[in-house]
Short mmCIF file of C-alpha atoms in Angstrom, two decimals:
data_model
loop_
_atom_site.label_atom_id
_atom_site.label_comp_id
_atom_site.label_asym_id
_atom_site.label_seq_id
_atom_site.Cartn_x
_atom_site.Cartn_y
_atom_site.Cartn_z
CA UNK O 25 87.03 87.24 120.27
CA UNK O 26 89.98 85.77 122.32
CA UNK O 27 89.19 82.13 121.74
CA UNK O 28 90.91 80.13 119.57
CA UNK O 29 90.92 77.22 117.25
CA UNK O 30 91.94 74.08 118.76
CA UNK O 31 95.99 73.20 118.42
CA UNK O 32 96.98 70.72 115.83
CA UNK O 33 97.97 67.79 117.67
CA UNK O 34 100.26 64.87 116.50
CA UNK O 35 103.34 66.51 116.76
CA UNK O 36 105.66 68.42 114.13
CA UNK O 37 105.85 66.10 111.12
CA UNK O 38 104.13 63.26 112.77
CA UNK O 39 107.43 62.61 115.10
CA UNK O 40 105.61 62.68 118.46
CA UNK O 41 106.76 66.38 119.28
CA UNK O 42 104.98 69.22 120.96
CA UNK O 43 101.77 70.13 119.13
CA UNK O 44 101.51 73.42 116.89
CA UNK O 45 99.93 76.30 118.89
CA UNK O 46 96.33 77.18 118.10
CA UNK O 47 95.30 80.05 115.66
CA UNK O 48 93.65 82.55 117.42
CA UNK O 49 89.90 83.41 115.98
CA UNK O 50 90.70 87.01 115.92
CA UNK O 51 93.50 86.19 113.49
CA UNK O 52 91.37 84.23 111.19
CA UNK O 53 88.75 87.04 111.14
CA UNK O 54 91.67 89.54 110.31
CA UNK O 55 92.93 87.21 107.66
CA UNK O 56 89.37 87.19 106.28
CA UNK O 57 89.10 91.05 106.04
CA UNK O 58 92.57 91.55 104.59
CA UNK O 59 92.17 88.90 101.81
CA UNK O 60 88.96 90.59 100.67
CA UNK O 61 91.19 93.74 100.39
CA UNK O 62 94.05 91.94 98.75
CA UNK O 63 91.36 90.09 96.43
CA UNK O 64 90.46 93.66 94.78
CA UNK O 65 94.26 94.44 93.95
CA UNK O 66 94.92 91.04 92.45
CA UNK O 67 91.81 91.04 90.41
CA UNK O 68 92.35 94.42 88.94
CA UNK O 69 95.68 93.35 87.72
CA UNK O 70 94.12 91.05 85.47
CA UNK O 71 90.42 92.21 84.77
CA UNK O 72 91.32 95.18 82.72
CA UNK O 73 93.71 93.20 80.27
CA UNK O 74 90.38 91.68 78.46
CA UNK O 75 89.07 95.31 78.36
CA UNK O 76 92.11 97.04 76.34
CA UNK O 77 90.50 97.09 72.97
CA UNK O 78 87.04 97.94 74.19
CA UNK O 79 88.60 101.15 75.93
CA UNK O 80 90.62 101.87 72.67
CA UNK O 81 87.55 102.07 70.75
CA UNK O 82 85.30 103.96 73.47
CA UNK O 83 87.99 106.70 73.81
CA UNK O 84 88.84 106.71 70.26
CA UNK O 85 92.70 106.23 71.43
CA UNK O 86 95.45 104.13 70.09
CA UNK O 87 96.15 100.84 71.96
CA UNK O 88 99.55 102.28 72.94
CA UNK O 89 97.93 104.74 74.83
CA UNK O 90 95.41 103.07 76.30
CA UNK O 91 97.83 100.53 77.74
CA UNK O 92 98.89 103.25 80.25
CA UNK O 93 95.94 102.09 82.11
CA UNK O 94 97.99 99.07 82.95
CA UNK O 95 101.38 100.67 83.25
CA UNK O 96 100.25 103.73 85.22
CA UNK O 97 98.67 101.48 87.83
CA UNK O 98 101.70 99.29 88.25
CA UNK O 99 104.01 102.32 88.27
CA UNK O 100 101.92 103.79 91.22
CA UNK O 101 101.98 100.30 92.77
CA UNK O 102 105.87 100.60 92.92
CA UNK O 103 105.84 104.13 94.09
CA UNK O 104 103.74 103.92 97.05
CA UNK O 105 105.02 100.42 98.29
CA UNK O 106 108.15 101.36 99.75
CA UNK O 107 106.49 104.25 102.02
CA UNK O 108 103.97 101.34 103.70
CA UNK O 109 106.51 100.08 106.45
CA UNK O 110 107.26 103.76 107.77
CA UNK O 111 103.43 104.50 107.41
CA UNK O 112 102.54 101.49 109.37
CA UNK O 113 104.94 102.52 112.43
CA UNK O 114 103.80 106.02 112.41
CA UNK O 115 100.04 105.51 111.83
CA UNK O 116 99.39 102.09 112.67
CA UNK O 117 98.43 99.37 110.50
CA UNK O 118 94.51 99.57 110.94
CA UNK O 119 94.63 103.31 109.95
CA UNK O 120 96.81 102.73 106.62
CA UNK O 121 94.93 99.57 105.93
CA UNK O 122 91.49 101.35 105.72
CA UNK O 123 92.99 104.57 104.12
CA UNK O 124 94.48 102.34 101.50
CA UNK O 125 91.29 100.32 100.82
CA UNK O 126 89.29 103.61 100.87
CA UNK O 127 91.72 105.35 98.02
CA UNK O 128 91.55 102.04 96.14
CA UNK O 129 87.95 102.10 96.20
CA UNK O 130 87.42 105.81 95.46
CA UNK O 131 89.81 105.57 92.40
CA UNK O 132 87.99 102.61 91.09
CA UNK O 133 84.59 104.50 91.18
CA UNK O 134 86.37 107.36 89.41
CA UNK O 135 87.86 105.26 86.75
CA UNK O 136 84.52 104.02 85.91
CA UNK O 137 83.31 107.65 85.72
CA UNK O 138 86.21 108.45 83.46
CA UNK O 139 85.35 110.73 80.26
CA UNK O 140 88.20 110.60 78.28
CA UNK O 141 91.54 108.39 78.39
CA UNK O 142 93.28 111.07 80.20
CA UNK O 143 91.04 110.87 83.03
CA UNK O 144 90.94 107.12 82.85
CA UNK O 145 94.80 106.88 83.18
CA UNK O 146 94.97 109.56 86.21
CA UNK O 147 92.24 107.54 88.21
CA UNK O 148 94.10 104.23 87.60
CA UNK O 149 97.01 106.10 89.19
CA UNK O 150 94.52 106.76 92.38
CA UNK O 151 93.85 103.30 92.51
CA UNK O 152 97.31 102.05 92.45
CA UNK O 153 98.56 104.47 95.05
CA UNK O 154 95.80 102.49 97.34
CA UNK O 155 96.36 99.12 95.92
CA UNK O 156 100.15 99.35 96.54
CA UNK O 157 99.52 99.41 100.31
CA UNK O 158 97.11 96.90 100.65
CA UNK O 159 98.89 93.93 100.37
CA UNK O 160 102.12 94.58 102.49
CA UNK O 161 99.85 95.92 105.32
CA UNK O 162 97.68 92.93 104.90
CA UNK O 163 100.73 90.65 105.40
CA UNK O 164 101.88 92.67 108.43
CA UNK O 165 98.31 92.60 110.25
CA UNK O 166 97.85 88.70 109.69
CA UNK O 167 101.76 87.62 110.43
CA UNK O 168 101.66 89.78 113.80
CA UNK O 169 98.36 88.26 114.73
CA UNK O 170 99.32 84.48 114.08
CA UNK O 171 101.84 82.49 116.47
CA UNK O 172 105.53 82.21 114.66
CA UNK O 173 104.73 78.63 114.34
CA UNK O 174 101.73 79.09 112.42
CA UNK O 175 103.02 81.78 109.90
CA UNK O 176 102.99 79.28 106.95
CA UNK O 177 99.30 78.24 107.47
CA UNK O 178 98.25 82.18 107.64
CA UNK O 179 100.43 82.56 104.39
CA UNK O 180 98.23 80.16 102.64
CA UNK O 181 95.41 82.04 103.80
CA UNK O 182 96.67 85.06 102.23
CA UNK O 183 97.31 83.29 98.82
CA UNK O 184 93.72 82.61 98.31
CA UNK O 185 93.36 85.86 96.15
CA UNK O 186 96.48 84.82 94.02
CA UNK O 187 94.31 81.76 93.31
CA UNK O 188 91.05 83.24 92.36
CA UNK O 189 92.40 86.79 90.97
CA UNK O 190 94.08 85.25 87.99
CA UNK O 191 91.25 82.80 87.27
CA UNK O 192 88.32 85.25 87.90
CA UNK O 193 89.87 88.40 86.43
CA UNK O 194 90.03 87.52 82.53
CA UNK O 195 86.22 85.75 82.80
CA UNK O 196 84.62 88.36 84.90
CA UNK O 197 86.17 91.18 82.82
CA UNK O 198 85.14 89.63 79.43
CA UNK O 199 81.28 89.14 80.93
CA UNK O 200 81.06 92.44 82.41
CA UNK O 201 82.20 94.32 79.06
CA UNK O 202 80.23 92.17 76.99
CA UNK O 203 76.89 92.29 79.04
CA UNK O 204 77.12 95.52 80.46
CA UNK O 205 80.06 98.11 79.86
CA UNK O 206 83.72 98.63 80.31
CA UNK O 207 82.73 100.74 83.32
CA UNK O 208 81.73 97.92 85.46
CA UNK O 209 84.92 96.12 85.50
CA UNK O 210 85.75 99.38 87.84
CA UNK O 211 82.61 99.64 89.39
CA UNK O 212 82.72 95.92 90.75
CA UNK O 213 85.09 97.05 93.15
CA UNK O 214 82.95 99.60 94.85
CA UNK O 215 80.54 97.49 96.67
CA UNK O 216 83.60 94.89 97.81
CA UNK O 217 85.60 98.03 98.89
CA UNK O 218 82.95 99.37 100.89
CA UNK O 219 82.34 95.81 102.64
CA UNK O 220 86.10 95.58 103.58
CA UNK O 221 86.18 99.02 105.01
CA UNK O 222 83.08 98.11 107.10
CA UNK O 223 84.46 94.65 108.21
CA UNK O 224 88.12 96.34 108.77
CA UNK O 225 86.65 99.18 111.10
CA UNK O 226 84.94 96.52 113.36
CA UNK O 227 87.46 93.82 113.18
CA UNK O 228 90.77 95.34 113.16
CA UNK O 229 92.25 96.46 116.18
CA UNK O 230 94.88 99.50 116.96
CA UNK O 231 98.34 98.89 117.13
CA UNK O 232 98.95 100.54 120.23
CA UNK O 233 102.41 102.17 120.47
CA UNK O 234 103.82 103.80 117.51
CA UNK O 235 107.37 103.99 116.81
CA UNK O 236 107.32 107.65 115.84
CA UNK O 237 110.32 106.87 113.54
CA UNK O 238 110.99 110.03 111.58
CA UNK O 239 110.21 109.94 107.78
CA UNK O 240 113.46 109.19 105.62
CA UNK O 241 113.31 112.07 103.40
CA UNK O 242 116.63 111.28 101.37
CA UNK O 243 115.02 107.55 100.88
CA UNK O 244 111.76 109.05 99.89
CA UNK O 245 113.58 110.86 97.15
CA UNK O 246 115.48 107.94 95.99
CA UNK O 247 113.89 104.48 96.11
CA UNK O 248 109.97 105.32 95.03
CA UNK O 249 111.12 106.98 92.04
CA UNK O 250 113.82 104.94 91.30
CA UNK O 251 111.70 102.11 91.30
CA UNK O 252 108.94 103.74 89.14
CA UNK O 253 111.73 104.57 86.67
CA UNK O 254 113.11 101.16 86.67
CA UNK O 255 110.03 99.42 86.17
CA UNK O 256 108.75 102.06 83.24
CA UNK O 257 111.84 101.55 81.39
CA UNK O 258 111.68 97.58 81.92
CA UNK O 259 108.07 97.92 80.73
CA UNK O 260 108.95 100.10 77.70
CA UNK O 261 111.63 98.00 76.65
CA UNK O 262 109.54 94.89 76.84
CA UNK O 263 106.93 96.42 74.74
CA UNK O 264 109.38 97.44 72.28
CA UNK O 265 111.11 94.29 72.06
CA UNK O 266 114.45 95.80 73.24
CA UNK O 267 116.19 97.97 75.61
CA UNK O 268 118.60 99.72 73.51
CA UNK O 269 116.30 102.91 72.69
CA UNK O 270 117.08 105.79 74.71
CA UNK O 271 113.52 105.92 75.85
CA UNK O 272 113.72 102.18 77.75
CA UNK O 273 117.51 102.41 78.59
CA UNK O 274 117.75 106.01 80.24
CA UNK O 275 114.88 105.38 82.81
CA UNK O 276 116.39 101.77 83.55
CA UNK O 277 119.77 103.26 84.06
CA UNK O 278 118.47 106.12 86.16
CA UNK O 279 116.15 103.97 88.06
CA UNK O 280 118.91 101.64 88.97
CA UNK O 281 121.29 104.37 89.88
CA UNK O 282 118.63 105.86 92.46
CA UNK O 283 117.87 102.40 93.92
CA UNK O 284 121.48 101.32 94.31
CA UNK O 285 122.06 104.92 96.07
CA UNK O 286 119.17 104.05 98.54
CA UNK O 287 120.59 100.86 99.24
CA UNK O 288 124.06 102.16 100.11
CA UNK O 289 122.50 104.86 102.36
CA UNK O 290 119.99 102.54 103.92
CA UNK O 291 122.62 100.17 105.44
CA UNK O 292 124.11 103.02 107.15
CA UNK O 293 121.08 105.03 108.24
CA UNK O 294 119.61 104.91 111.66
CA UNK O 295 115.97 104.99 110.37
CA UNK O 296 116.02 104.18 106.68
CA UNK O 297 112.59 104.12 104.53
CA UNK O 298 113.12 100.47 104.34
CA UNK O 299 115.53 98.47 106.68
CA UNK O 300 117.71 96.53 104.07
CA UNK O 301 119.71 94.94 106.95
CA UNK O 302 117.01 92.47 107.17
CA UNK O 303 118.30 91.08 104.11
CA UNK O 304 121.54 90.29 105.87
CA UNK O 305 119.86 87.49 107.71
CA UNK O 306 120.15 84.12 106.27
CA UNK O 307 116.67 83.50 106.32
CA UNK O 308 115.42 86.51 104.59
CA UNK O 309 118.14 86.80 101.92
CA UNK O 310 118.15 83.18 100.73
CA UNK O 311 114.41 83.24 100.44
CA UNK O 312 114.30 86.48 98.68
CA UNK O 313 117.33 85.06 96.36
CA UNK O 314 115.24 82.05 95.46
CA UNK O 315 112.06 84.19 95.15
CA UNK O 316 113.59 86.53 92.39
CA UNK O 317 114.26 84.04 89.35
CA UNK O 318 111.53 81.97 90.23
CA UNK O 319 108.77 84.88 90.23
CA UNK O 320 110.43 86.20 87.11
CA UNK O 321 109.88 83.26 85.51
CA UNK O 322 106.67 82.78 86.68
CA UNK O 323 105.11 86.11 86.01
CA UNK O 324 106.73 85.99 82.49
CA UNK O 325 104.83 82.62 81.73
CA UNK O 326 101.55 84.55 82.68
CA UNK O 327 101.69 86.69 79.58
CA UNK O 328 103.64 84.00 77.43
CA UNK O 329 101.08 81.33 77.65
CA UNK O 330 98.05 83.30 77.08
CA UNK O 331 99.65 84.55 74.02
CA UNK O 332 100.81 81.08 72.71
CA UNK O 333 97.16 79.95 72.85
CA UNK O 334 95.99 82.92 71.20
CA UNK O 335 98.70 83.58 68.10
CA UNK O 336 99.90 79.82 67.92
CA UNK O 337 96.58 78.00 68.19
CA UNK O 338 94.25 80.64 66.98
CA UNK O 339 92.12 80.45 70.32
CA UNK O 340 90.04 83.48 71.59
CA UNK O 341 91.03 85.35 74.82
CA UNK O 342 88.08 83.36 76.89
CA UNK O 343 89.17 79.92 75.59
CA UNK O 344 92.90 80.69 76.56
CA UNK O 345 91.72 81.72 79.86
CA UNK O 346 89.78 78.50 80.59
CA UNK O 347 92.71 76.18 79.38
CA UNK O 348 94.79 77.84 82.20
CA UNK O 349 92.25 77.15 84.76
CA UNK O 350 93.73 73.79 85.73
CA UNK O 351 97.04 75.32 86.41
CA UNK O 352 95.55 78.20 88.85
CA UNK O 353 93.59 75.25 90.50
CA UNK O 354 96.43 72.88 91.29
CA UNK O 355 98.65 75.78 92.33
CA UNK O 356 95.99 77.27 94.71
CA UNK O 357 95.04 73.80 96.11
CA UNK O 358 98.70 72.80 96.63
CA UNK O 359 99.27 76.17 98.01
CA UNK O 360 96.94 75.63 100.83
CA UNK O 361 98.32 72.35 101.85
CA UNK O 362 101.91 73.42 101.39
CA UNK O 363 101.58 76.36 103.36
CA UNK O 364 100.34 74.29 106.43
CA UNK O 365 102.90 71.34 105.82
CA UNK O 366 105.57 74.57 105.78
CA UNK O 367 104.88 75.14 109.77
CA UNK O 368 105.91 71.43 110.63
CA UNK O 369 108.65 70.61 107.99
CA UNK O 370 111.86 72.52 107.32
CA UNK O 371 111.83 75.00 104.27
CA UNK O 372 114.18 73.29 102.20
CA UNK O 373 112.10 69.95 102.51
CA UNK O 374 109.25 71.46 100.58
CA UNK O 375 110.51 74.22 98.30
CA UNK O 376 113.48 72.47 96.60
CA UNK O 377 110.84 69.68 95.58
CA UNK O 378 108.42 72.52 94.36
CA UNK O 379 110.97 74.20 92.50
CA UNK O 380 111.92 70.92 90.73
CA UNK O 381 108.25 70.25 89.99
CA UNK O 382 107.54 73.62 88.58
CA UNK O 383 110.41 73.67 86.16
CA UNK O 384 109.70 70.07 85.00
CA UNK O 385 106.24 71.28 84.00
CA UNK O 386 107.64 74.55 82.73
CA UNK O 387 110.05 72.55 80.50
CA UNK O 388 107.47 69.87 79.39
CA UNK O 389 105.12 72.62 78.12
CA UNK O 390 107.87 74.38 76.29
CA UNK O 391 109.48 71.19 74.79
CA UNK O 392 105.98 70.37 73.28
CA UNK O 393 104.97 73.88 72.43
CA UNK O 394 103.67 73.45 68.63
CA UNK O 395 100.85 74.15 66.39
CA UNK O 396 99.66 70.44 66.45
CA UNK O 397 100.09 69.10 70.01
CA UNK O 398 96.99 67.80 71.81
CA UNK O 399 95.56 70.43 74.03
CA UNK O 400 95.32 67.96 76.88
CA UNK O 401 99.29 67.40 77.14
CA UNK O 402 99.79 71.11 77.11
CA UNK O 403 97.44 71.96 80.04
CA UNK O 404 98.60 68.78 81.94
CA UNK O 405 102.07 70.33 81.82
CA UNK O 406 100.80 73.58 83.01
CA UNK O 407 99.15 71.62 85.87
CA UNK O 408 102.49 70.08 86.83
CA UNK O 409 103.83 73.62 86.81
CA UNK O 410 100.91 75.10 88.83
CA UNK O 411 101.52 72.39 91.41
CA UNK O 412 105.10 73.30 91.82
CA UNK O 413 104.54 76.71 92.19
CA UNK O 414 101.73 75.97 94.95
CA UNK O 415 104.53 74.34 96.69
CA UNK O 416 106.95 77.17 96.26
CA UNK O 417 105.57 80.60 96.65
CA UNK O 418 103.96 80.91 100.12
CA UNK O 419 106.45 78.65 101.89
CA UNK O 420 109.13 80.86 100.66
CA UNK O 421 107.22 83.92 101.97
CA UNK O 422 106.87 82.00 105.38
CA UNK O 423 110.15 81.12 105.55
CA UNK O 424 111.27 84.77 105.01
CA UNK O 425 109.09 86.10 107.66
CA UNK O 426 109.32 83.49 110.33
CA UNK O 427 111.98 84.81 112.27
CA UNK O 428 111.20 88.42 112.25
CA UNK O 429 109.72 90.40 115.36
CA UNK O 430 106.69 92.31 115.53
CA UNK O 431 108.37 95.31 114.87
CA UNK O 432 110.10 94.04 111.91
CA UNK O 433 107.40 92.57 110.05
CA UNK O 434 105.98 95.87 108.31
CA UNK O 435 109.56 96.06 106.74
CA UNK O 436 109.92 92.52 105.81
CA UNK O 437 106.59 92.34 104.34
CA UNK O 438 107.01 95.60 102.32
CA UNK O 439 110.54 94.44 101.20
CA UNK O 440 108.94 91.18 99.93
CA UNK O 441 106.40 92.93 98.02
CA UNK O 442 108.89 95.23 96.25
CA UNK O 443 111.09 92.35 95.46
CA UNK O 444 108.06 90.41 93.99
CA UNK O 445 107.14 93.67 92.33
CA UNK O 446 110.60 94.01 90.60
CA UNK O 447 110.82 90.48 89.74
CA UNK O 448 107.56 90.16 87.92
CA UNK O 449 108.32 93.22 85.91
CA UNK O 450 111.99 91.98 84.99
CA UNK O 451 110.33 88.49 84.20
CA UNK O 452 107.54 90.18 81.81
CA UNK O 453 109.97 92.54 80.47
CA UNK O 454 112.43 89.83 79.53
CA UNK O 455 109.68 87.73 78.09
CA UNK O 456 108.37 90.18 75.69
CA UNK O 457 111.92 91.04 74.59
CA UNK O 458 112.78 87.65 73.81
CA UNK O 459 109.63 86.78 71.86
CA UNK O 460 110.48 89.55 69.73
CA UNK O 461 113.95 88.76 69.52
CA UNK O 462 113.55 85.26 68.85
CA UNK O 463 110.28 85.16 67.04
CA UNK O 464 109.23 81.88 68.42
CA UNK O 465 107.35 80.66 71.54
CA UNK O 466 109.44 77.55 72.18
CA UNK O 467 112.89 79.20 72.53
CA UNK O 468 111.22 81.84 74.77
CA UNK O 469 109.75 79.24 76.88
CA UNK O 470 112.99 77.29 77.29
CA UNK O 471 114.50 80.61 78.20
CA UNK O 472 111.66 80.82 81.02
CA UNK O 473 112.08 77.31 82.44
CA UNK O 474 115.89 77.95 82.38
CA UNK O 475 115.24 81.10 84.28
CA UNK O 476 112.95 79.33 87.06
CA UNK O 477 115.55 76.62 87.36
CA UNK O 478 118.14 79.62 88.56
CA UNK O 479 115.94 79.57 92.10
CA UNK O 480 117.29 76.08 92.75
CA UNK O 481 120.91 76.88 93.97
CA UNK O 482 119.86 79.09 96.71
CA UNK O 483 116.52 76.89 97.57
CA UNK O 484 119.06 74.26 98.53
CA UNK O 485 120.74 76.76 101.03
CA UNK O 486 117.33 77.64 102.52
CA UNK O 487 117.23 76.57 106.52
CA UNK O 488 117.02 72.67 106.87
CA UNK O 489 115.53 72.49 110.18
CA UNK O 490 112.05 72.53 111.37
CA UNK O 491 110.48 75.87 112.24
#
């Protein structure tokens, strides 16, 4: 297990410098295990959407109630993610990862056995409590195992679920629901989770020394509920097309107050639940500032574009999903290339062009959005956008984590996942609200492209030197 893949020769960026160090085989084996676990959570975010109407009919419940199978899952994710860094330090990454996968797998099986809409939502929350820890722990495990100079390559491996999940989710969900039953969109996770547990127990190693850091009870009482309230309010505001109602504005304000209170205290506490002082480092802070508007716009487009295909062009959910396949293929393919390149070039050199390409594709789709534009032109625009996304997402993550020590990786990975989750919720809520307020896809799409362009001012301030 200690052997390694050969080092990449030819220097950094082909300039005759020293070769990049080899990626240990054990790191690649770890990556395979955690990718398998991460794939379940990414798949589960998309596979349920196509079955909501089936669930509504099966339980004779309004769609607004059944929608809580998605909302409850997301809120559980947000609640448990902040605890990840502390849990990894206290119990070790291996134990936390295996526990999270076991909880997610158990929740999946129980959800498939649900007997009414209440039990369905409750078991989805169990799923979310397990799923929320899987991705940040996966990042922690892989980044600790890889040499700092090859973190970009390993982030590319971790990005594989992001490629496969959004493509496979809607198609697999439709096939399982139509051919078998809605229960199988949850049962499908059980064998995958069991395999991840078996391989994880075999491949993963104990971390060694534990930090023994005390649990920050004040942080536990402010950050997780604050994030849950904030995301709940944003989701509710998006569903209702505005944030003026008390049902939306109260949780948003309360959540923002709790998160702010946590942040103020965390910057002074000796052992905060999440070390926000890492954001003071230029490499981390600027990468996060680049990620927020970019991720918000991208995840907003993930609900907006399928709605355009179905409502504006009259296509089925399956047809809409198939038309988005080229975008995901371009994103995933370019992601693997850009992640490796990011080990040898300055972050700014690949992320700035990536943002520009993504904005260009997004803008081209927005300008053309109409009822009579040829499909191939719109699909080509989305493919350009996907190319830019593939050039940006994982290199930004690699740039943020490259300078972290092993003891800081868990906190850094957790912070990045929280930022991504909040940004996605903000983007989704803003998109839904704009679509209702403007009553037009083109205006909303143009606003989304503008939001994505806000990532540029900070992207140009990312490190200009090679890692």
